């Protein structure tokens, strides 16, 4: 999809286009945007990368998204939507403060240039955002009790052969 085509979309069509890009890149995704969406227009899930929330800002060419949008997305992505990845996407730009704040607080931003790379050039989102696969949990978990304390902790263990550990130790 070219940037000219993106610019011609309505706000809702832009959200669907972002959903479709996620699906192209191997995510399951749905558009959830509506009034009162709590800073989420698209939510996606990927077995390696986790849950993503995208806030879409379809603007007039040359318009800039401010840092207040980054604050909103950061405040709701994890607590409200259960996401480990938060992204704001615009066909315009971001203020310098918005980019800086996003970089400092782990809110990814995709401006017009990055959108071109993602939508038109076909670069997968994982590469564009430099996402790393989540650590997988060991299939063998052991609960240990700390002596003299009333607390428990979970310790990942796995035997050398890949089997579950013995009852005598790790």
mmCIF file of C-alpha atoms in Angstrom:
data_model
loop_
_atom_site.group_PDB
_atom_site.id
_atom_site.type_symbol
_atom_site.label_atom_id
_atom_site.label_comp_id
_atom_site.label_asym_id
_atom_site.label_seq_id
_atom_site.Cartn_x
_atom_site.Cartn_y
_atom_site.Cartn_z
ATOM 1 C CA UNK A 1 0.000 0.000 0.000
ATOM 2 C CA UNK A 2 1.427 3.367 -0.982
ATOM 3 C CA UNK A 3 1.430 6.413 1.277
ATOM 4 C CA UNK A 4 -0.907 8.173 -1.157
ATOM 5 C CA UNK A 5 -3.380 5.307 -0.669
ATOM 6 C CA UNK A 6 -2.935 5.512 3.115
ATOM 7 C CA UNK A 7 -3.565 9.268 3.049
ATOM 8 C CA UNK A 8 -6.824 8.731 1.123
ATOM 9 C CA UNK A 9 -8.220 6.340 3.762
ATOM 10 C CA UNK A 10 -10.761 7.326 6.387
ATOM 11 C CA UNK A 11 -9.771 6.956 10.040
ATOM 12 C CA UNK A 12 -11.623 3.625 10.316
ATOM 13 C CA UNK A 13 -10.110 2.351 7.059
ATOM 14 C CA UNK A 14 -6.664 3.278 8.399
ATOM 15 C CA UNK A 15 -7.297 1.161 11.498
ATOM 16 C CA UNK A 16 -8.364 -1.794 9.323
ATOM 17 C CA UNK A 17 -5.266 -1.311 7.156
ATOM 18 C CA UNK A 18 -3.040 -1.501 10.257
ATOM 19 C CA UNK A 19 -4.864 -4.650 11.347
ATOM 20 C CA UNK A 20 -4.265 -6.154 7.901
ATOM 21 C CA UNK A 21 -0.554 -5.307 8.079
ATOM 22 C CA UNK A 22 -0.289 -7.132 11.405
ATOM 23 C CA UNK A 23 -2.041 -10.162 9.908
ATOM 24 C CA UNK A 24 0.327 -10.058 6.924
ATOM 25 C CA UNK A 25 3.223 -10.192 9.390
ATOM 26 C CA UNK A 26 1.907 -13.302 11.167
ATOM 27 C CA UNK A 27 -0.107 -11.755 14.010
ATOM 28 C CA UNK A 28 -3.708 -12.489 14.848
ATOM 29 C CA UNK A 29 -5.323 -9.087 15.069
ATOM 30 C CA UNK A 30 -8.614 -7.306 15.403
ATOM 31 C CA UNK A 31 -9.760 -3.731 15.124
ATOM 32 C CA UNK A 32 -11.215 -2.514 18.406
ATOM 33 C CA UNK A 33 -11.171 1.245 17.829
ATOM 34 C CA UNK A 34 -14.245 3.241 18.675
ATOM 35 C CA UNK A 35 -15.137 6.111 20.932
ATOM 36 C CA UNK A 36 -13.888 5.296 24.427
ATOM 37 C CA UNK A 37 -11.409 2.661 23.160
ATOM 38 C CA UNK A 38 -8.895 3.579 25.877
ATOM 39 C CA UNK A 39 -6.045 4.286 23.450
ATOM 40 C CA UNK A 40 -6.322 1.052 21.460
ATOM 41 C CA UNK A 41 -7.477 0.841 17.864
ATOM 42 C CA UNK A 42 -5.928 -2.525 16.965
ATOM 43 C CA UNK A 43 -4.950 -5.380 19.273
ATOM 44 C CA UNK A 44 -2.792 -8.237 18.056
ATOM 45 C CA UNK A 45 -1.286 -11.411 19.418
ATOM 46 C CA UNK A 46 1.826 -13.290 18.272
ATOM 47 C CA UNK A 47 3.148 -16.551 19.743
ATOM 48 C CA UNK A 48 6.731 -15.249 19.846
ATOM 49 C CA UNK A 49 6.276 -11.539 20.538
ATOM 50 C CA UNK A 50 3.192 -11.373 22.744
ATOM 51 C CA UNK A 51 0.331 -8.894 22.734
ATOM 52 C CA UNK A 52 0.472 -5.588 20.894
ATOM 53 C CA UNK A 53 -1.738 -2.521 21.159
ATOM 54 C CA UNK A 54 -1.733 -0.031 18.303
ATOM 55 C CA UNK A 55 -3.136 3.473 18.579
ATOM 56 C CA UNK A 56 -3.795 4.807 15.077
ATOM 57 C CA UNK A 57 -3.501 8.522 14.339
ATOM 58 C CA UNK A 58 -4.603 9.187 10.772
ATOM 59 C CA UNK A 59 -3.734 12.821 10.172
ATOM 60 C CA UNK A 60 -3.455 15.348 7.436
ATOM 61 C CA UNK A 61 -0.048 15.165 5.792
ATOM 62 C CA UNK A 62 2.374 17.264 7.790
ATOM 63 C CA UNK A 63 0.433 17.064 11.059
ATOM 64 C CA UNK A 64 2.291 15.892 14.163
ATOM 65 C CA UNK A 65 1.215 13.657 17.027
ATOM 66 C CA UNK A 66 2.088 15.048 20.454
ATOM 67 C CA UNK A 67 3.403 13.405 23.597
ATOM 68 C CA UNK A 68 -0.050 13.372 25.254
ATOM 69 C CA UNK A 69 -0.947 10.464 22.937
ATOM 70 C CA UNK A 70 2.154 8.570 24.099
ATOM 71 C CA UNK A 71 1.133 9.094 27.748
ATOM 72 C CA UNK A 72 -2.355 7.715 27.061
ATOM 73 C CA UNK A 73 -1.058 4.634 25.267
ATOM 74 C CA UNK A 74 1.544 3.908 27.955
ATOM 75 C CA UNK A 75 -1.090 4.261 30.653
ATOM 76 C CA UNK A 76 -3.525 1.773 29.125
ATOM 77 C CA UNK A 77 -1.533 -0.698 26.985
ATOM 78 C CA UNK A 78 -0.484 -2.979 29.833
ATOM 79 C CA UNK A 79 -2.985 -2.315 32.630
ATOM 80 C CA UNK A 80 -6.145 -2.173 30.494
ATOM 81 C CA UNK A 81 -5.306 -4.234 27.409
ATOM 82 C CA UNK A 82 -2.721 -6.684 28.786
ATOM 83 C CA UNK A 83 -0.178 -5.755 26.118
ATOM 84 C CA UNK A 84 3.580 -5.998 26.378
ATOM 85 C CA UNK A 85 4.084 -3.918 23.200
ATOM 86 C CA UNK A 86 2.610 -0.438 22.714
ATOM 87 C CA UNK A 87 2.757 1.369 19.366
ATOM 88 C CA UNK A 88 1.432 4.651 18.016
ATOM 89 C CA UNK A 89 1.170 4.762 14.219
ATOM 90 C CA UNK A 90 0.558 7.861 12.129
ATOM 91 C CA UNK A 91 0.704 8.776 8.479
ATOM 92 C CA UNK A 92 2.060 12.122 9.647
ATOM 93 C CA UNK A 93 4.832 12.806 12.133
ATOM 94 C CA UNK A 94 5.577 13.079 15.834
ATOM 95 C CA UNK A 95 6.805 16.016 17.846
ATOM 96 C CA UNK A 96 10.371 15.751 19.085
ATOM 97 C CA UNK A 97 9.046 15.430 22.653
ATOM 98 C CA UNK A 98 6.696 12.576 21.679
ATOM 99 C CA UNK A 99 9.516 10.613 20.034
ATOM 100 C CA UNK A 100 11.840 11.184 22.979
ATOM 101 C CA UNK A 101 9.201 10.272 25.552
ATOM 102 C CA UNK A 102 8.224 7.153 23.588
ATOM 103 C CA UNK A 103 11.849 6.048 23.340
ATOM 104 C CA UNK A 104 12.370 6.556 27.078
ATOM 105 C CA UNK A 105 9.166 4.772 28.125
ATOM 106 C CA UNK A 106 8.970 1.894 25.630
ATOM 107 C CA UNK A 107 6.161 3.234 23.480
ATOM 108 C CA UNK A 108 7.118 2.516 19.880
ATOM 109 C CA UNK A 109 6.289 5.117 17.271
ATOM 110 C CA UNK A 110 5.795 4.684 13.540
ATOM 111 C CA UNK A 111 5.850 7.926 11.593
ATOM 112 C CA UNK A 112 5.326 8.470 7.883
ATOM 113 C CA UNK A 113 8.791 7.194 6.915
ATOM 114 C CA UNK A 114 8.494 4.063 9.041
ATOM 115 C CA UNK A 115 4.938 3.503 7.801
ATOM 116 C CA UNK A 116 6.290 3.566 4.248
ATOM 117 C CA UNK A 117 8.867 0.937 5.213
ATOM 118 C CA UNK A 118 6.204 -1.245 6.834
ATOM 119 C CA UNK A 119 3.273 -0.827 4.425
ATOM 120 C CA UNK A 120 4.868 -0.218 1.048
ATOM 121 C CA UNK A 121 8.291 -1.857 1.301
ATOM 122 C CA UNK A 122 6.953 -4.873 3.198
ATOM 123 C CA UNK A 123 9.364 -4.845 6.141
ATOM 124 C CA UNK A 124 7.807 -6.953 8.927
ATOM 125 C CA UNK A 125 6.826 -5.080 12.067
ATOM 126 C CA UNK A 126 9.157 -7.233 14.212
ATOM 127 C CA UNK A 127 12.106 -5.943 12.153
ATOM 128 C CA UNK A 128 10.870 -2.368 12.004
ATOM 129 C CA UNK A 129 10.495 -2.195 15.789
ATOM 130 C CA UNK A 130 13.437 -4.535 16.503
ATOM 131 C CA UNK A 131 11.252 -6.811 18.592
ATOM 132 C CA UNK A 132 12.812 -9.765 20.363
ATOM 133 C CA UNK A 133 10.952 -13.017 20.979
ATOM 134 C CA UNK A 134 9.740 -13.410 24.537
ATOM 135 C CA UNK A 135 11.560 -15.883 26.715
ATOM 136 C CA UNK A 136 9.613 -19.094 26.790
ATOM 137 C CA UNK A 137 8.813 -20.521 30.155
ATOM 138 C CA UNK A 138 10.391 -23.819 31.016
ATOM 139 C CA UNK A 139 7.877 -26.665 30.952
ATOM 140 C CA UNK A 140 9.292 -27.833 34.290
ATOM 141 C CA UNK A 141 8.595 -25.500 37.177
ATOM 142 C CA UNK A 142 9.319 -26.289 40.775
ATOM 143 C CA UNK A 143 7.953 -24.400 43.749
ATOM 144 C CA UNK A 144 10.443 -24.087 46.577
ATOM 145 C CA UNK A 145 9.817 -22.829 50.083
ATOM 146 C CA UNK A 146 12.356 -20.524 51.666
ATOM 147 C CA UNK A 147 13.367 -21.876 55.092
ATOM 148 C CA UNK A 148 12.171 -19.791 58.002
ATOM 149 C CA UNK A 149 9.962 -17.603 55.826
ATOM 150 C CA UNK A 150 6.374 -17.747 54.843
ATOM 151 C CA UNK A 151 7.049 -17.012 51.171
ATOM 152 C CA UNK A 152 7.161 -19.188 48.086
ATOM 153 C CA UNK A 153 8.990 -18.637 44.853
ATOM 154 C CA UNK A 154 8.946 -20.405 41.524
ATOM 155 C CA UNK A 155 12.233 -21.695 40.219
ATOM 156 C CA UNK A 156 12.674 -22.861 36.631
ATOM 157 C CA UNK A 157 14.502 -26.152 36.470
ATOM 158 C CA UNK A 158 15.194 -28.721 33.835
ATOM 159 C CA UNK A 159 17.347 -31.833 33.906
ATOM 160 C CA UNK A 160 20.251 -32.305 31.510
ATOM 161 C CA UNK A 161 18.225 -34.732 29.404
ATOM 162 C CA UNK A 162 15.359 -32.272 29.125
ATOM 163 C CA UNK A 163 13.292 -34.296 31.597
ATOM 164 C CA UNK A 164 11.744 -33.084 34.793
ATOM 165 C CA UNK A 165 14.143 -32.772 37.732
ATOM 166 C CA UNK A 166 14.217 -35.380 40.450
ATOM 167 C CA UNK A 167 12.688 -34.753 43.852
ATOM 168 C CA UNK A 168 16.195 -34.580 45.333
ATOM 169 C CA UNK A 169 17.263 -31.376 43.593
ATOM 170 C CA UNK A 170 17.529 -29.389 40.384
#
